[in-house]
Amino acid sequence: MSLAPRAVVVHRRTELDELLARHGTLGQAEFFLATRGRSLDDVVAQDAALRRALTAVSAAIPLDWRRGSVERADLSRFLFTPEDVVLVVGQDGLVANVAKYLTGQPVVGITPGEPGVLVRHPAAATADLLRSTDSVESRTMVELTADDGQKLLALNEIYLGHPSHQTARYRLGPERQASSGLLVGTGTGATGWCRSVWQERHSPLRLPAVDERRLVWFVREAWPSPTTGTSLTEGELTTSALTVDVESDHLTAFGDGLENDAVTVTRGQSVTFAPATRAFHLVR
């Protein structure tokens, strides 16, 4: 007998939750916001919109389905199963945050407000979406593999550099470099951090489409010295991987902004970047 599907609702604490955790009362939170020229009303409205969306999503889950819920901060400790359908309620970044923990489960992006690139659907559409989870678009992810077996997946991009964004030292192919680190991004990430770097430097590279099995990489702020060069600062990856030999005492790699779930490498190690064999499945 097969298990019934499980709907897992992914959300994150609202700004109001964080303000109350920090300041204790609504009055103190309101005073803090006022010193920055902001209104508590807007924060309360955003909180209410998310709670309405979560209530509507919960009500739309079929009664014979199992249920689960996980907050963004607990994603690394949550066990997803093959029968899960993941309902992400929030902003685009939350979809990217959950992607690395999945192994092919369909993801429904639900917005409590204006639609985004990944959270396209209103909460009112949840019931219909749960009946059409086979209609997905497969998006390429990026994978980092360290020579000690550590791995890291991301939907947008992976950053490799010094944990405090000081100088990162490494060898990229034949060239020793000193820079602010490297970014390796996907077609999904081509709308975010990688696009910012691409646009600022007027790069001739063509950014990949979301389903294209091609990555782009950029070195951030490389500078020349008697021992370091700047001739290799961008490129693309299709069939071959990008290998980086670490020459700093401590570099860190994290994906999609999740700095608390990172891979750490040290001098003498190497890491490779490549398109991931695992795809991310977003319900249309």
XYZ file of C-alpha atoms in Angstrom, residues 61-187:
127
model
C -4.767 20.533 1.195
C -6.888 17.394 0.636
C -8.118 15.798 3.846
C -6.586 12.412 2.971
C -3.094 13.899 2.500
C -0.493 13.945 5.225
C 0.833 17.332 6.307
C 4.081 18.916 7.379
C 5.397 22.415 8.002
C 8.904 23.833 8.232
C 10.312 27.275 8.846
C 13.272 28.516 6.776
C 15.715 28.367 9.687
C 14.963 24.658 10.188
C 15.299 23.493 6.569
C 18.686 21.857 7.114
C 17.174 19.660 9.869
C 13.931 18.728 8.106
C 13.620 15.340 6.405
C 11.846 15.562 3.064
C 10.491 12.314 1.611
C 9.836 11.188 -1.988
C 6.049 11.518 -1.534
C 6.222 15.202 -0.612
C 4.663 18.076 -2.508
C 6.356 21.248 -1.291
C 4.268 24.404 -0.916
C 6.506 27.456 -0.541
C 4.570 30.459 0.772
C 6.574 33.671 0.680
C 9.104 35.331 -1.580
C 11.215 34.038 -4.481
C 14.268 33.639 -2.249
C 12.484 31.094 -0.092
C 12.010 28.812 -3.115
C 15.744 28.948 -3.772
C 16.452 28.261 -0.097
C 14.474 25.003 -0.113
C 15.741 23.742 -3.483
C 19.029 22.305 -2.232
C 17.257 20.000 0.224
C 15.006 18.331 -2.357
C 15.515 15.309 -4.594
C 12.969 15.898 -7.329
C 9.829 16.687 -5.328
C 7.481 19.148 -7.079
C 7.464 22.660 -5.655
C 4.531 25.076 -5.763
C 5.477 28.733 -5.315
C 2.687 30.705 -3.627
C 2.825 34.430 -3.035
C 1.046 36.268 -0.205
C 1.228 39.461 -2.274
C 2.560 40.400 -5.688
C 3.705 37.468 -7.867
C 7.406 36.855 -8.356
C 9.549 34.826 -10.738
C 9.256 31.628 -8.656
C 6.248 32.370 -6.428
C 3.710 32.950 -9.172
C 0.447 31.689 -7.761
C -2.089 33.138 -5.301
C -3.087 31.037 -2.325
C -6.571 30.655 -3.816
C -5.100 28.511 -6.606
C -3.601 25.931 -4.232
C -6.284 23.252 -4.646
C -6.012 23.324 -8.467
C -2.212 23.308 -8.321
C -2.180 20.230 -6.102
C -4.131 18.419 -8.808
C -1.564 19.314 -11.481
C 1.811 18.640 -9.879
C 2.925 16.646 -12.943
C 3.028 19.880 -14.945
C 6.461 21.148 -13.951
C 9.368 23.034 -15.445
C 12.760 21.504 -14.720
C 15.419 24.013 -13.750
C 19.163 23.367 -13.765
C 21.030 23.593 -10.468
C 24.726 24.151 -9.741
C 26.779 21.700 -7.676
C 30.077 22.173 -5.875
C 32.126 19.094 -4.977
C 35.166 19.310 -2.699
C 38.010 16.794 -2.881
C 37.099 15.531 0.606
C 33.587 14.569 -0.511
C 31.677 17.628 0.679
C 28.923 18.706 -1.705
C 26.746 21.768 -2.093
C 23.724 22.393 -4.329
C 22.059 25.677 -5.250
C 19.292 26.893 -7.508
C 20.608 30.412 -8.150
C 24.332 30.491 -7.513
C 27.182 29.303 -5.318
C 29.660 31.764 -3.873
C 33.201 30.693 -2.968
C 35.345 33.122 -1.029
C 36.566 34.303 2.340
C 33.832 34.053 5.020
C 34.248 37.762 5.892
C 34.669 38.753 2.217
C 38.352 39.560 2.629
C 40.846 38.485 -0.028
C 40.390 34.954 -1.340
C 43.506 33.303 -2.767
C 43.314 30.323 -5.090
C 44.479 28.950 -8.408
C 42.081 28.949 -11.337
C 43.523 26.714 -14.045
C 47.056 27.980 -14.732
C 46.506 31.338 -13.008
C 46.950 32.222 -9.348
C 44.383 34.829 -8.301
C 43.468 37.157 -5.439
C 39.890 38.406 -5.483
C 36.663 38.898 -3.593
C 35.652 35.370 -4.557
C 33.840 33.550 -7.342
C 30.201 33.217 -8.339
C 28.913 30.263 -10.358
C 25.300 30.649 -11.406
C 22.400 29.012 -13.228
C 19.705 30.295 -15.538
